[in-house]
Every structure is written in C-alpha cells, then in structure tokens.
Tab-separated table of C-alpha atoms in Angstrom:
chain	number	residue	atom	x	y	z
D	1	MET	CA	11.854	5.031	29.961
D	2	LYS	CA	10.379	4.693	26.461
D	3	ARG	CA	7.583	6.738	24.991
D	4	PRO	CA	4.810	5.028	22.993
D	5	HIS	CA	5.619	4.429	19.361
D	6	ARG	CA	4.081	7.250	17.315
D	7	VAL	CA	4.020	8.543	13.764
D	8	HIS	CA	3.213	12.208	14.329
D	9	GLY	CA	0.320	11.653	16.712
D	10	ILE	CA	-0.678	8.170	15.519
D	11	ARG	CA	-0.257	5.584	18.269
D	12	THR	CA	1.076	2.652	16.297
D	13	TRP	CA	-0.030	-0.208	18.542
D	14	PRO	CA	-3.704	0.832	18.806
D	15	TRP	CA	-3.712	1.578	15.092
D	16	LEU	CA	-2.235	-1.813	14.209
D	17	GLY	CA	-4.601	-3.555	16.619
D	18	GLY	CA	-7.615	-1.850	15.057
D	19	TRP	CA	-6.441	-2.652	11.536
D	20	ALA	CA	-5.863	-6.312	12.420
D	21	GLY	CA	-9.184	-6.481	14.279
D	22	VAL	CA	-11.151	-5.336	11.235
D	23	HIS	CA	-9.469	-7.912	9.025
D	24	ALA	CA	-9.857	-10.681	11.608
D	25	GLY	CA	-13.547	-9.837	11.959
D	26	LEU	CA	-14.110	-10.069	8.213
D	27	LEU	CA	-12.212	-13.361	8.138
D	28	LEU	CA	-14.413	-14.812	10.867
D	29	VAL	CA	-17.577	-13.685	9.067
D	30	LEU	CA	-16.517	-15.270	5.780
D	31	VAL	CA	-15.536	-18.535	7.450
D	32	GLY	CA	-18.401	-18.656	9.929
D	33	PHE	CA	-21.102	-17.971	7.342
D	34	HIS	CA	-19.402	-19.883	4.508
D	35	ARG	CA	-19.264	-16.838	2.250
D	36	ASP	CA	-15.656	-17.088	1.118
D	37	VAL	CA	-16.244	-18.686	-2.292
D	38	ARG	CA	-19.254	-16.488	-2.996
D	39	MET	CA	-17.439	-13.271	-2.155
D	40	SER	CA	-14.356	-14.349	-4.081
D	41	GLY	CA	-16.445	-15.155	-7.145
D	42	THR	CA	-18.227	-11.802	-6.944
D	43	LEU	CA	-14.962	-9.876	-6.790
D	44	CYS	CA	-13.336	-11.989	-9.467
D	45	SER	CA	-16.236	-11.425	-11.875
D	46	TRP	CA	-15.262	-7.727	-12.049
D	47	THR	CA	-12.455	-8.640	-14.457
D	48	GLU	CA	-14.993	-9.943	-16.964
D	49	GLY	CA	-15.616	-6.307	-17.895
D	50	GLY	CA	-12.677	-6.241	-20.288
D	51	ALA	CA	-8.996	-6.830	-20.903
D	52	SER	CA	-8.078	-3.331	-19.720
D	53	ARG	CA	-9.216	-4.196	-16.200
D	54	VAL	CA	-7.073	-7.321	-16.211
D	55	ARG	CA	-4.016	-5.389	-17.422
D	56	PHE	CA	-4.517	-2.783	-14.721
D	57	LEU	CA	-4.803	-5.446	-12.012
D	58	GLU	CA	-1.768	-7.323	-13.323
D	59	THR	CA	0.270	-4.116	-13.124
D	60	LEU	CA	-1.030	-3.485	-9.628
D	61	THR	CA	-0.442	-6.998	-8.348
D	62	ALA	CA	3.149	-6.960	-9.642
D	63	TRP	CA	4.015	-4.571	-6.801
D	64	GLY	CA	3.507	-7.480	-4.417
D	65	ASN	CA	6.048	-9.705	-6.174
D	66	PRO	CA	9.239	-10.571	-4.262
D	67	TRP	CA	11.524	-8.099	-6.051
D	68	PRO	CA	9.535	-4.883	-5.423
D	69	VAL	CA	9.015	-5.829	-1.777
D	70	THR	CA	12.709	-6.696	-1.414
D	71	LEU	CA	13.783	-3.401	-2.993
D	72	LEU	CA	11.439	-1.491	-0.696
D	73	ALA	CA	12.862	-3.251	2.352
D	74	ALA	CA	16.408	-2.571	1.154
D	75	GLY	CA	15.581	1.078	0.493
D	76	SER	CA	14.134	1.611	3.967
D	77	ALA	CA	17.145	-0.188	5.458
D	78	CYS	CA	19.477	2.157	3.555
D	79	PHE	CA	17.514	5.071	4.992
D	80	ALA	CA	18.118	3.639	8.469
D	81	LEU	CA	21.825	3.230	7.707
D	82	THR	CA	22.125	6.904	6.770
D	83	ARG	CA	20.946	7.620	10.315
D	84	ARG	CA	23.405	5.052	11.725
D	85	ASP	CA	20.428	3.090	12.984
D	86	TYR	CA	21.985	-0.311	12.340
D	87	THR	CA	19.552	-2.406	14.355
D	88	ALA	CA	16.593	-0.887	12.535
D	89	ALA	CA	18.273	-1.568	9.184
D	90	ALA	CA	18.600	-5.250	10.095
D	91	VAL	CA	14.969	-5.439	11.261
D	92	LEU	CA	13.670	-3.750	8.098
D	93	VAL	CA	15.316	-6.439	5.970
D	94	ALA	CA	15.018	-9.505	8.206
D	95	VAL	CA	11.341	-9.248	9.142
D	96	PRO	CA	9.899	-9.173	5.572
D	97	TYR	CA	12.189	-12.106	4.704
D	98	ALA	CA	11.083	-14.078	7.766
D	99	ALA	CA	7.452	-13.317	6.918
D	100	ALA	CA	7.923	-14.673	3.391
D	101	VAL	CA	9.553	-17.869	4.686
D	102	SER	CA	6.800	-18.448	7.244
D	103	CYS	CA	4.166	-17.898	4.561
D	104	LYS	CA	5.759	-20.531	2.348
D	105	LEU	CA	5.886	-23.038	5.201
D	106	ILE	CA	2.217	-22.459	6.044
D	107	LYS	CA	1.263	-22.861	2.379
D	108	GLU	CA	2.905	-26.276	2.275
D	109	TRP	CA	1.298	-27.282	5.557
D	110	ALA	CA	-2.221	-26.096	4.658
D	111	GLY	CA	-2.133	-27.354	1.079
D	112	ARG	CA	-5.169	-25.326	0.015
D	113	GLN	CA	-5.759	-25.205	-3.721
D	114	ARG	CA	-6.250	-21.944	-5.578
D	115	PRO	CA	-9.646	-20.940	-7.002
D	116	ALA	CA	-10.971	-22.775	-10.044
D	117	LEU	CA	-13.546	-20.114	-10.947
D	118	ALA	CA	-14.628	-19.281	-14.487
D	119	CYS	CA	-13.423	-15.698	-14.029
D	120	VAL	CA	-9.792	-16.575	-13.195
D	121	SER	CA	-7.609	-14.341	-15.370
D	122	THR	CA	-4.102	-15.036	-14.089
D	123	HIS	CA	-2.134	-18.195	-13.377
D	124	ALA	CA	-0.258	-18.708	-10.143
D	125	ASP	CA	1.745	-21.732	-9.066
D	126	GLY	CA	1.647	-23.502	-5.731
D	127	PHE	CA	-0.895	-23.494	-2.972
D	128	GLY	CA	-3.053	-20.506	-2.134
D	129	PHE	CA	-3.335	-20.197	1.661
D	130	PRO	CA	-2.176	-17.713	2.827
D	131	SER	CA	-1.526	-15.156	0.090
D	132	GLY	CA	2.177	-14.407	-0.251
D	133	HIS	CA	1.409	-11.063	-1.888
D	134	ALA	CA	-0.739	-10.053	1.086
D	135	VAL	CA	2.014	-11.011	3.527
D	136	GLY	CA	4.658	-9.209	1.483
D	137	VAL	CA	2.885	-5.887	1.079
D	138	THR	CA	1.699	-5.825	4.701
D	139	THR	CA	5.189	-6.277	6.120
D	140	GLY	CA	6.960	-4.436	3.306
D	141	PHE	CA	4.760	-1.404	2.631
D	142	LEU	CA	3.502	-0.760	6.146
D	143	LEU	CA	6.769	-1.406	7.990
D	144	ALA	CA	8.695	0.916	5.668
D	145	ALA	CA	6.008	3.596	5.915
D	146	LEU	CA	5.883	3.463	9.721
D	147	TYR	CA	9.646	3.586	10.160
D	148	VAL	CA	10.457	6.191	7.525
D	149	GLY	CA	7.324	8.215	8.236
D	150	GLY	CA	8.268	8.576	11.877
D	151	ARG	CA	11.378	10.453	10.785
D	152	LEU	CA	9.867	12.806	8.200
D	153	PRO	CA	8.048	16.114	8.611
D	154	ARG	CA	4.394	15.787	9.596
D	155	LEU	CA	2.949	16.448	6.131
D	156	LEU	CA	5.231	13.954	4.380
D	157	SER	CA	4.714	11.377	7.117
D	158	THR	CA	0.935	11.616	6.846
D	159	ALA	CA	1.057	11.412	3.051
D	160	LEU	CA	3.357	8.381	3.173
D	161	LEU	CA	1.162	6.419	5.553
D	162	ALA	CA	-2.024	7.492	3.746
D	163	THR	CA	-0.506	6.117	0.541
D	164	ALA	CA	1.017	2.931	1.943
D	165	VAL	CA	-2.112	1.582	3.646
D	166	PRO	CA	-4.523	1.723	0.665
D	167	ALA	CA	-1.715	0.627	-1.669
D	168	ALA	CA	-1.106	-2.487	0.438
D	169	GLU	CA	-4.841	-3.209	0.494
D	170	ALA	CA	-5.170	-2.725	-3.257
D	171	VAL	CA	-2.245	-5.005	-4.087
D	172	ALA	CA	-3.447	-7.701	-1.686
D	173	TRP	CA	-7.044	-7.708	-2.946
D	174	SER	CA	-5.980	-7.589	-6.588
D	175	ARG	CA	-5.149	-11.263	-6.074
D	176	VAL	CA	-8.820	-12.036	-5.450
D	177	LEU	CA	-9.950	-9.876	-8.367
D	178	LEU	CA	-7.592	-11.776	-10.659
D	179	GLY	CA	-8.792	-15.120	-9.320
D	180	ALA	CA	-5.403	-16.131	-7.921
D	181	HIS	CA	-6.686	-16.379	-4.335
D	182	PHE	CA	-9.822	-16.727	-2.278
D	183	SER	CA	-10.720	-13.841	0.018
D	184	VAL	CA	-9.788	-15.882	3.087
D	185	ASP	CA	-6.307	-16.453	1.648
D	186	VAL	CA	-5.747	-12.707	1.418
D	187	LEU	CA	-7.151	-11.947	4.863
D	188	ALA	CA	-5.016	-14.682	6.425
D	189	GLY	CA	-1.974	-13.286	4.626
D	190	GLN	CA	-2.696	-9.791	5.896
D	191	LEU	CA	-3.039	-11.050	9.459
D	192	LEU	CA	0.169	-13.062	9.201
D	193	GLY	CA	1.880	-9.950	7.872
D	194	ALA	CA	0.419	-7.918	10.740
D	195	GLY	CA	1.877	-10.414	13.203
D	196	TRP	CA	5.338	-9.983	11.736
D	197	LEU	CA	4.808	-6.234	11.627
D	198	ALA	CA	4.121	-6.353	15.359
D	199	VAL	CA	7.358	-8.309	15.872
D	200	ALA	CA	9.248	-5.662	13.916
D	201	LEU	CA	7.744	-2.797	15.917
D	202	LEU	CA	8.568	-4.585	19.158
D	203	LEU	CA	12.178	-5.035	18.068
D	204	LEU	CA	12.410	-1.420	16.958
D	205	SER	CA	11.006	-0.162	20.247
D	206	ARG	CA	13.605	-2.138	22.213
D	207	ARG	CA	16.657	-1.261	20.134
D	208	PRO	CA	19.362	1.081	21.454
D	209	PRO	CA	19.280	4.604	20.033
D	210	PRO	CA	21.110	5.214	16.739
D	211	GLY	CA	24.668	6.434	16.840
D	212	PRO	CA	28.144	5.065	17.453
D	213	ARG	CA	27.842	4.701	21.241
D	214	GLY	CA	24.339	3.164	21.597
D	215	ARG	CA	23.712	4.223	25.206
D	216	GLY	CA	24.008	7.632	26.753
D	217	GLY	CA	25.744	8.266	30.025
D	218	PRO	CA	24.213	9.886	33.089
D	219	GLY	CA	24.701	13.362	31.647
D	220	THR	CA	23.168	12.595	28.273
D	221	PRO	CA	19.858	14.393	27.582
D	222	ARG	CA	16.855	12.129	27.919
D	223	SER	CA	15.672	12.773	24.363
D	224	ALA	CA	18.945	11.425	23.030
D	225	VAL	CA	18.698	8.039	24.694
D	226	GLU	CA	15.033	7.214	24.241
D	227	ALA	CA	14.355	4.772	21.443
D	228	VAL	CA	11.270	6.070	19.700
D	229	PRO	CA	10.679	4.245	16.408
C-alpha cells in the first residue's frame, strides 16, 4: 500500500493539477479571445525602460538554458544516488531529457515563428512553439525541488519549493519580456513540462524503495517498504 505523494503536508497531485489548471485556463483565455499578441507586446514593452532591464532578464533567462537545467538534473540525481535510490536517479535525468526532445519535435511540427515585435531585445533561433525554456525549468526546477524537498527537514523543504516555483515562472516568462516568445508559447511549454513532471511523479511513486534489496520481506516494517517520493 502506498501513501499519497507529499512534500511535508503538500499533496503533490492536487497541487500539480491546480498549477496546471491555472496555466491551462490562461492559455484558453488568450487563444479564445485572441489576446496573445497583445499581451505579449505589453509584456515585451517593459524592456524599453532601459538596458539594465534587458541585462537583468538575459541573466535570468540564462538559467533556462540546457546546461543549467542539465546540471540541476544531474545534481538531484546525485542526491538520489547518495540515498541508493537508483530508479529515482534515472528518472531525474531521463524525464527532463525526454521533455526537451519532445519539445523540439513539437517545435518542428508546429512551425510557429517567433515574435517580430518592435520591442524584441534578444535573438533566438528556430521556431517558437512551445518554449523550450519553459519546458526545461518546469521539469528541471520543479521535479528537483519536489524530490529533494521531500527528503529535507520541513523548513528547508518549504523554502526550496517556495523558491523553485517562482523561479521557474520568472525564467519562463522572461522569454516573453525579452520578445523571444509569445505568451502562448510559454504557457504551452509550461503545460508540456507539467505533463512530463506528472510522468516523473508517477514513475517515482511506483519505484521500489531505495536500498540494496528493493523489496522487504514479510517481517520488514511497513515504513521501510512504502515508496513515498
């Protein structure tokens, strides 16, 4: 019998469902009322306030590049390895990589061009839908925070998750502020990332418990055999 996935009182599935629902709702509003270009232009115009804003956003958006996300995934996997949680280590690396590959395939299929607004302040190659940065930080930041946070003391766990969520949002939406993506691109990327995050949580909840033997015998205490990511 498995207990619900929790991070010190936070039920992960309802939390993830609520987070995805908010983003899906905003996506539907922007598409349904044709407000994507208008909202993107409004956000992008914020960078016209000066070069310092652009430099700040470029520093922020760099955290969504492949290398930082890869290093974060590798770091969380190493944390899992120190606990002899080998399946979790594989999931923490494989899922962000699979998310990045799926994002690239969807980009090529959709073929949506990037914004051509007057306020664009950064150049990005390739197609724009969905945002690769949004996918990367959603799977990378949030997956690492949920796994590692579930194994830290309550105060550290809360601080980690409270940092990871707004950080992922800030990095993802910096792409719109810089003019590299439309708002819909970012929202679609976040939802794609949330889908892969759900896959990761499902795999983590079904893995055998960490340790050399994997399964406990009849006399093993229940707490030792339950897989609680």
